[in-house]
Amino acid sequence: MIQYFKNVWSGLSSTFLGMYITFKHLFVKKVTIQYPDQRFTLPDNARNRLKLEMERCNGCNSCVVACPVNCITLETVRVSPEDPHQEVHHNGNPRKMWVTRYEIDFAKCCYCGLCTQACPSDAIQHTQEYEYSSYKREDLYYKFQTLSPDQVAEKHRMYAELKAKDKPAKAEGATEEKKAKPEEKKEKEQ
């Protein structure tokens, strides 16, 4: 019989304790925000989606090398001196490389920030945007290139022509060096 009253007292006391806590929090300022309408302010150094400024990118490949999960794909082609569309970087230096392909697979990205630290021109930065979930992985594959496929083909063609012109000149220079080397050896022997 005593056990029965202990159980009744335990049930009532735990119920009243729960109701006391509920009523206490009923009149306190709420900490929950209504998410889609209200958002917390993110710190300035938050590591979220990456943004690339193509006019700042010099195609140095340091972000690709720094990435631990290989989510960045970068392809470049050298600028030909005969190129009529030569650009100037943001710092005033002439462009040496055309970025023909720059892609980031955000499904692989771990948002570590190593690519942003490795970039010498600060072309790649983290943004404050973090809402870009998707149902398909293909939607998380971002392409940042600014050149059209026709322009890419033209840049490759111009660089191939430049290499073809330079090849005979290098071959002539190499034969002249070979001719000069035996003469130098004879002079050293004497």
PDB file of C-alpha atoms in Angstrom:
ATOM      1  CA  MET A   1       0.000   0.000   0.000  1.00  0.00           C
ATOM      2  CA  ILE A   2       2.847   2.381   0.820  1.00  0.00           C
ATOM      3  CA  GLN A   3       4.446   1.583  -2.552  1.00  0.00           C
ATOM      4  CA  TYR A   4       1.194   2.631  -4.259  1.00  0.00           C
ATOM      5  CA  PHE A   5       1.273   6.097  -2.650  1.00  0.00           C
ATOM      6  CA  LYS A   6       4.974   6.473  -3.481  1.00  0.00           C
ATOM      7  CA  ASN A   7       4.214   5.786  -7.130  1.00  0.00           C
ATOM      8  CA  VAL A   8       1.299   8.272  -7.138  1.00  0.00           C
ATOM      9  CA  TRP A   9       3.483  10.941  -5.490  1.00  0.00           C
ATOM     10  CA  SER A  10       6.333  10.289  -7.955  1.00  0.00           C
ATOM     11  CA  GLY A  11       3.960  10.623 -10.957  1.00  0.00           C
ATOM     12  CA  LEU A  12       2.344  13.823  -9.668  1.00  0.00           C
ATOM     13  CA  SER A  13       5.638  15.453  -8.661  1.00  0.00           C
ATOM     14  CA  SER A  14       7.259  14.759 -12.048  1.00  0.00           C
ATOM     15  CA  THR A  15       4.155  16.121 -13.821  1.00  0.00           C
ATOM     16  CA  PHE A  16       4.164  19.314 -11.733  1.00  0.00           C
ATOM     17  CA  LEU A  17       7.917  19.726 -12.267  1.00  0.00           C
ATOM     18  CA  GLY A  18       7.436  19.425 -16.038  1.00  0.00           C
ATOM     19  CA  MET A  19       4.580  21.934 -16.004  1.00  0.00           C
ATOM     20  CA  TYR A  20       6.643  24.334 -13.865  1.00  0.00           C
ATOM     21  CA  ILE A  21       9.473  24.279 -16.425  1.00  0.00           C
ATOM     22  CA  THR A  22       6.982  24.732 -19.278  1.00  0.00           C
ATOM     23  CA  PHE A  23       5.298  27.747 -17.635  1.00  0.00           C
ATOM     24  CA  LYS A  24       8.679  29.246 -16.769  1.00  0.00           C
ATOM     25  CA  HIS A  25       9.775  29.184 -20.426  1.00  0.00           C
ATOM     26  CA  LEU A  26       6.388  30.351 -21.639  1.00  0.00           C
ATOM     27  CA  PHE A  27       7.121  33.959 -20.619  1.00  0.00           C
ATOM     28  CA  VAL A  28      10.836  34.107 -21.517  1.00  0.00           C
ATOM     29  CA  LYS A  29      12.238  35.555 -24.773  1.00  0.00           C
ATOM     30  CA  LYS A  30      12.301  32.894 -27.456  1.00  0.00           C
ATOM     31  CA  VAL A  31      15.608  31.718 -28.954  1.00  0.00           C
ATOM     32  CA  THR A  32      14.131  29.889 -31.927  1.00  0.00           C
ATOM     33  CA  ILE A  33      13.975  31.851 -35.178  1.00  0.00           C
ATOM     34  CA  GLN A  34      11.549  31.286 -38.019  1.00  0.00           C
ATOM     35  CA  TYR A  35      14.185  30.051 -40.467  1.00  0.00           C
ATOM     36  CA  PRO A  36      13.058  30.829 -43.983  1.00  0.00           C
ATOM     37  CA  ASP A  37      11.932  34.316 -42.983  1.00  0.00           C
ATOM     38  CA  GLN A  38      14.626  35.078 -40.394  1.00  0.00           C
ATOM     39  CA  ARG A  39      18.297  34.142 -40.530  1.00  0.00           C
ATOM     40  CA  PHE A  40      21.255  34.359 -38.207  1.00  0.00           C
ATOM     41  CA  THR A  41      24.012  36.674 -39.371  1.00  0.00           C
ATOM     42  CA  LEU A  42      27.043  34.701 -40.429  1.00  0.00           C
ATOM     43  CA  PRO A  43      30.575  35.702 -39.463  1.00  0.00           C
ATOM     44  CA  ASP A  44      32.726  37.291 -42.162  1.00  0.00           C
ATOM     45  CA  ASN A  45      35.085  34.320 -42.251  1.00  0.00           C
ATOM     46  CA  ALA A  46      32.333  31.714 -42.749  1.00  0.00           C
ATOM     47  CA  ARG A  47      33.331  29.070 -45.289  1.00  0.00           C
ATOM     48  CA  ASN A  48      30.363  28.576 -47.599  1.00  0.00           C
ATOM     49  CA  ARG A  49      29.962  28.483 -51.369  1.00  0.00           C
ATOM     50  CA  LEU A  50      32.988  29.464 -53.429  1.00  0.00           C
ATOM     51  CA  LYS A  51      32.894  32.372 -55.872  1.00  0.00           C
ATOM     52  CA  LEU A  52      35.414  32.848 -58.653  1.00  0.00           C
ATOM     53  CA  GLU A  53      36.206  36.170 -60.298  1.00  0.00           C
ATOM     54  CA  MET A  54      37.460  35.109 -63.723  1.00  0.00           C
ATOM     55  CA  GLU A  55      38.980  38.509 -64.523  1.00  0.00           C
ATOM     56  CA  ARG A  56      41.317  38.079 -61.535  1.00  0.00           C
ATOM     57  CA  CYS A  57      42.223  34.425 -62.222  1.00  0.00           C
ATOM     58  CA  ASN A  58      45.627  34.018 -63.833  1.00  0.00           C
ATOM     59  CA  GLY A  59      45.430  30.232 -64.341  1.00  0.00           C
ATOM     60  CA  CYS A  60      48.354  29.458 -62.024  1.00  0.00           C
ATOM     61  CA  ASN A  61      46.872  26.096 -60.917  1.00  0.00           C
ATOM     62  CA  SER A  62      47.703  26.661 -57.223  1.00  0.00           C
ATOM     63  CA  CYS A  63      44.075  26.188 -56.133  1.00  0.00           C
ATOM     64  CA  VAL A  64      43.950  22.818 -57.899  1.00  0.00           C
ATOM     65  CA  VAL A  65      47.154  21.693 -56.214  1.00  0.00           C
ATOM     66  CA  ALA A  66      45.961  22.876 -52.775  1.00  0.00           C
ATOM     67  CA  CYS A  67      42.567  21.135 -52.974  1.00  0.00           C
ATOM     68  CA  PRO A  68      42.671  17.946 -50.845  1.00  0.00           C
ATOM     69  CA  VAL A  69      39.631  16.339 -52.533  1.00  0.00           C
ATOM     70  CA  ASN A  70      40.379  17.266 -56.185  1.00  0.00           C
ATOM     71  CA  CYS A  71      37.085  19.030 -56.762  1.00  0.00           C
ATOM     72  CA  ILE A  72      38.582  21.827 -58.915  1.00  0.00           C
ATOM     73  CA  THR A  73      39.282  21.309 -62.620  1.00  0.00           C
ATOM     74  CA  LEU A  74      41.377  23.919 -64.404  1.00  0.00           C
ATOM     75  CA  GLU A  75      42.610  24.007 -68.000  1.00  0.00           C
ATOM     76  CA  THR A  76      44.605  26.833 -69.532  1.00  0.00           C
ATOM     77  CA  VAL A  77      46.282  27.770 -72.799  1.00  0.00           C
ATOM     78  CA  ARG A  78      49.077  30.287 -73.250  1.00  0.00           C
ATOM     79  CA  VAL A  79      48.292  33.655 -74.804  1.00  0.00           C
ATOM     80  CA  SER A  80      49.671  34.018 -78.298  1.00  0.00           C
ATOM     81  CA  PRO A  81      51.387  37.336 -79.144  1.00  0.00           C
ATOM     82  CA  GLU A  82      49.256  37.524 -82.305  1.00  0.00           C
ATOM     83  CA  ASP A  83      46.029  37.270 -80.277  1.00  0.00           C
ATOM     84  CA  PRO A  84      43.868  40.329 -81.064  1.00  0.00           C
ATOM     85  CA  HIS A  85      41.912  39.971 -77.802  1.00  0.00           C
ATOM     86  CA  GLN A  86      44.706  40.231 -75.268  1.00  0.00           C
ATOM     87  CA  GLU A  87      43.435  41.203 -71.845  1.00  0.00           C
ATOM     88  CA  VAL A  88      44.966  42.958 -68.885  1.00  0.00           C
ATOM     89  CA  HIS A  89      44.607  41.655 -65.324  1.00  0.00           C
ATOM     90  CA  HIS A  90      43.097  43.736 -62.541  1.00  0.00           C
ATOM     91  CA  ASN A  91      46.610  44.752 -61.460  1.00  0.00           C
ATOM     92  CA  GLY A  92      47.564  46.067 -64.908  1.00  0.00           C
ATOM     93  CA  ASN A  93      49.801  43.171 -65.975  1.00  0.00           C
ATOM     94  CA  PRO A  94      49.086  41.522 -69.323  1.00  0.00           C
ATOM     95  CA  ARG A  95      47.384  38.134 -69.239  1.00  0.00           C
ATOM     96  CA  LYS A  96      49.773  35.213 -69.874  1.00  0.00           C
ATOM     97  CA  MET A  97      47.255  32.364 -69.734  1.00  0.00           C
ATOM     98  CA  TRP A  98      43.690  31.983 -70.935  1.00  0.00           C
ATOM     99  CA  VAL A  99      41.494  29.971 -68.576  1.00  0.00           C
ATOM    100  CA  THR A 100      39.603  27.727 -70.970  1.00  0.00           C
ATOM    101  CA  ARG A 101      37.945  25.580 -68.301  1.00  0.00           C
ATOM    102  CA  TYR A 102      37.355  26.194 -64.588  1.00  0.00           C
ATOM    103  CA  GLU A 103      34.910  23.910 -62.808  1.00  0.00           C
ATOM    104  CA  ILE A 104      34.179  23.128 -59.167  1.00  0.00           C
ATOM    105  CA  ASP A 105      32.283  20.044 -58.041  1.00  0.00           C
ATOM    106  CA  PHE A 106      30.544  21.191 -54.847  1.00  0.00           C
ATOM    107  CA  ALA A 107      29.382  17.627 -54.174  1.00  0.00           C
ATOM    108  CA  LYS A 108      33.047  16.821 -53.423  1.00  0.00           C
ATOM    109  CA  CYS A 109      34.095  20.132 -51.847  1.00  0.00           C
ATOM    110  CA  CYS A 110      34.799  20.013 -48.107  1.00  0.00           C
ATOM    111  CA  TYR A 111      34.904  23.849 -47.761  1.00  0.00           C
ATOM    112  CA  CYS A 112      38.316  23.783 -46.107  1.00  0.00           C
ATOM    113  CA  GLY A 113      39.408  27.118 -47.608  1.00  0.00           C
ATOM    114  CA  LEU A 114      42.842  25.908 -48.767  1.00  0.00           C
ATOM    115  CA  CYS A 115      42.128  27.007 -52.346  1.00  0.00           C
ATOM    116  CA  THR A 116      41.325  30.545 -51.215  1.00  0.00           C
ATOM    117  CA  GLN A 117      44.554  30.746 -49.218  1.00  0.00           C
ATOM    118  CA  ALA A 118      46.666  29.369 -52.077  1.00  0.00           C
ATOM    119  CA  CYS A 119      45.321  31.784 -54.707  1.00  0.00           C
ATOM    120  CA  PRO A 120      47.898  34.565 -55.267  1.00  0.00           C
ATOM    121  CA  SER A 121      45.419  36.868 -57.011  1.00  0.00           C
ATOM    122  CA  ASP A 122      42.487  36.372 -54.576  1.00  0.00           C
ATOM    123  CA  ALA A 123      40.300  35.236 -57.461  1.00  0.00           C
ATOM    124  CA  ILE A 124      38.533  32.524 -55.466  1.00  0.00           C
ATOM    125  CA  GLN A 125      36.668  33.505 -52.298  1.00  0.00           C
ATOM    126  CA  HIS A 126      34.082  32.088 -49.910  1.00  0.00           C
ATOM    127  CA  THR A 127      30.674  33.768 -49.940  1.00  0.00           C
ATOM    128  CA  GLN A 128      27.910  34.144 -47.360  1.00  0.00           C
ATOM    129  CA  GLU A 129      25.563  31.959 -49.415  1.00  0.00           C
ATOM    130  CA  TYR A 130      24.934  28.507 -47.976  1.00  0.00           C
ATOM    131  CA  GLU A 131      21.532  27.543 -49.384  1.00  0.00           C
ATOM    132  CA  TYR A 132      22.145  25.694 -52.619  1.00  0.00           C
ATOM    133  CA  SER A 133      21.067  22.137 -51.937  1.00  0.00           C
ATOM    134  CA  SER A 134      19.858  20.132 -54.876  1.00  0.00           C
ATOM    135  CA  TYR A 135      18.194  16.837 -55.720  1.00  0.00           C
ATOM    136  CA  LYS A 136      20.694  16.077 -58.507  1.00  0.00           C
ATOM    137  CA  ARG A 137      24.474  15.962 -58.273  1.00  0.00           C
ATOM    138  CA  GLU A 138      24.809  17.527 -61.713  1.00  0.00           C
ATOM    139  CA  ASP A 139      23.363  20.748 -60.294  1.00  0.00           C
ATOM    140  CA  LEU A 140      26.314  20.988 -57.869  1.00  0.00           C
ATOM    141  CA  TYR A 141      28.859  21.056 -60.720  1.00  0.00           C
ATOM    142  CA  TYR A 142      29.608  24.730 -61.393  1.00  0.00           C
ATOM    143  CA  LYS A 143      31.337  25.996 -64.540  1.00  0.00           C
ATOM    144  CA  PHE A 144      33.030  29.383 -64.285  1.00  0.00           C
ATOM    145  CA  GLN A 145      34.664  29.773 -67.712  1.00  0.00           C
ATOM    146  CA  THR A 146      33.903  32.945 -69.630  1.00  0.00           C
ATOM    147  CA  LEU A 147      35.184  31.851 -73.034  1.00  0.00           C
ATOM    148  CA  SER A 148      32.758  30.241 -75.463  1.00  0.00           C
ATOM    149  CA  PRO A 149      33.692  26.894 -77.062  1.00  0.00           C
ATOM    150  CA  ASP A 150      34.492  28.711 -80.320  1.00  0.00           C
ATOM    151  CA  GLN A 151      36.820  31.114 -78.507  1.00  0.00           C
ATOM    152  CA  VAL A 152      38.521  28.194 -76.729  1.00  0.00           C
ATOM    153  CA  ALA A 153      39.104  26.458 -80.072  1.00  0.00           C
ATOM    154  CA  GLU A 154      40.496  29.701 -81.504  1.00  0.00           C
ATOM    155  CA  LYS A 155      42.907  30.158 -78.558  1.00  0.00           C
ATOM    156  CA  HIS A 156      44.130  26.561 -78.910  1.00  0.00           C
ATOM    157  CA  ARG A 157      44.593  27.033 -82.668  1.00  0.00           C
ATOM    158  CA  MET A 158      46.552  30.265 -82.190  1.00  0.00           C
ATOM    159  CA  TYR A 159      48.805  28.657 -79.582  1.00  0.00           C
ATOM    160  CA  ALA A 160      49.394  25.613 -81.841  1.00  0.00           C
ATOM    161  CA  GLU A 161      50.407  27.976 -84.669  1.00  0.00           C
ATOM    162  CA  LEU A 162      52.794  29.782 -82.305  1.00  0.00           C
ATOM    163  CA  LYS A 163      54.370  26.475 -81.242  1.00  0.00           C
ATOM    164  CA  ALA A 164      54.689  25.420 -84.899  1.00  0.00           C
ATOM    165  CA  LYS A 165      56.523  28.681 -85.692  1.00  0.00           C
ATOM    166  CA  ASP A 166      58.821  28.352 -82.676  1.00  0.00           C
ATOM    167  CA  LYS A 167      59.732  24.726 -83.370  1.00  0.00           C
ATOM    168  CA  PRO A 168      61.938  25.392 -86.453  1.00  0.00           C
ATOM    169  CA  ALA A 169      63.591  28.334 -84.694  1.00  0.00           C
ATOM    170  CA  LYS A 170      64.460  26.149 -81.696  1.00  0.00           C
ATOM    171  CA  ALA A 171      65.733  23.390 -83.978  1.00  0.00           C
ATOM    172  CA  GLU A 172      68.059  25.872 -85.733  1.00  0.00           C
ATOM    173  CA  GLY A 173      69.261  27.171 -82.368  1.00  0.00           C
ATOM    174  CA  ALA A 174      69.965  23.630 -81.174  1.00  0.00           C
ATOM    175  CA  THR A 175      72.016  22.751 -84.283  1.00  0.00           C
ATOM    176  CA  GLU A 176      74.051  25.939 -83.864  1.00  0.00           C
ATOM    177  CA  GLU A 177      74.748  24.994 -80.231  1.00  0.00           C
ATOM    178  CA  LYS A 178      75.843  21.499 -81.283  1.00  0.00           C
ATOM    179  CA  LYS A 179      78.219  22.989 -83.831  1.00  0.00           C
ATOM    180  CA  ALA A 180      79.602  25.386 -81.238  1.00  0.00           C
ATOM    181  CA  LYS A 181      80.200  22.667 -78.624  1.00  0.00           C
ATOM    182  CA  PRO A 182      82.823  20.659 -80.590  1.00  0.00           C
ATOM    183  CA  GLU A 183      84.709  23.863 -81.304  1.00  0.00           C
ATOM    184  CA  GLU A 184      84.658  24.733 -77.571  1.00  0.00           C
ATOM    185  CA  LYS A 185      85.973  21.266 -76.714  1.00  0.00           C
ATOM    186  CA  LYS A 186      88.858  21.665 -79.178  1.00  0.00           C
ATOM    187  CA  GLU A 187      89.721  25.040 -77.656  1.00  0.00           C
ATOM    188  CA  LYS A 188      89.673  23.580 -74.145  1.00  0.00           C
ATOM    189  CA  GLU A 189      91.904  20.662 -75.177  1.00  0.00           C
ATOM    190  CA  GLN A 190      94.502  23.036 -76.580  1.00  0.00           C
TER     191      GLN A 190
END
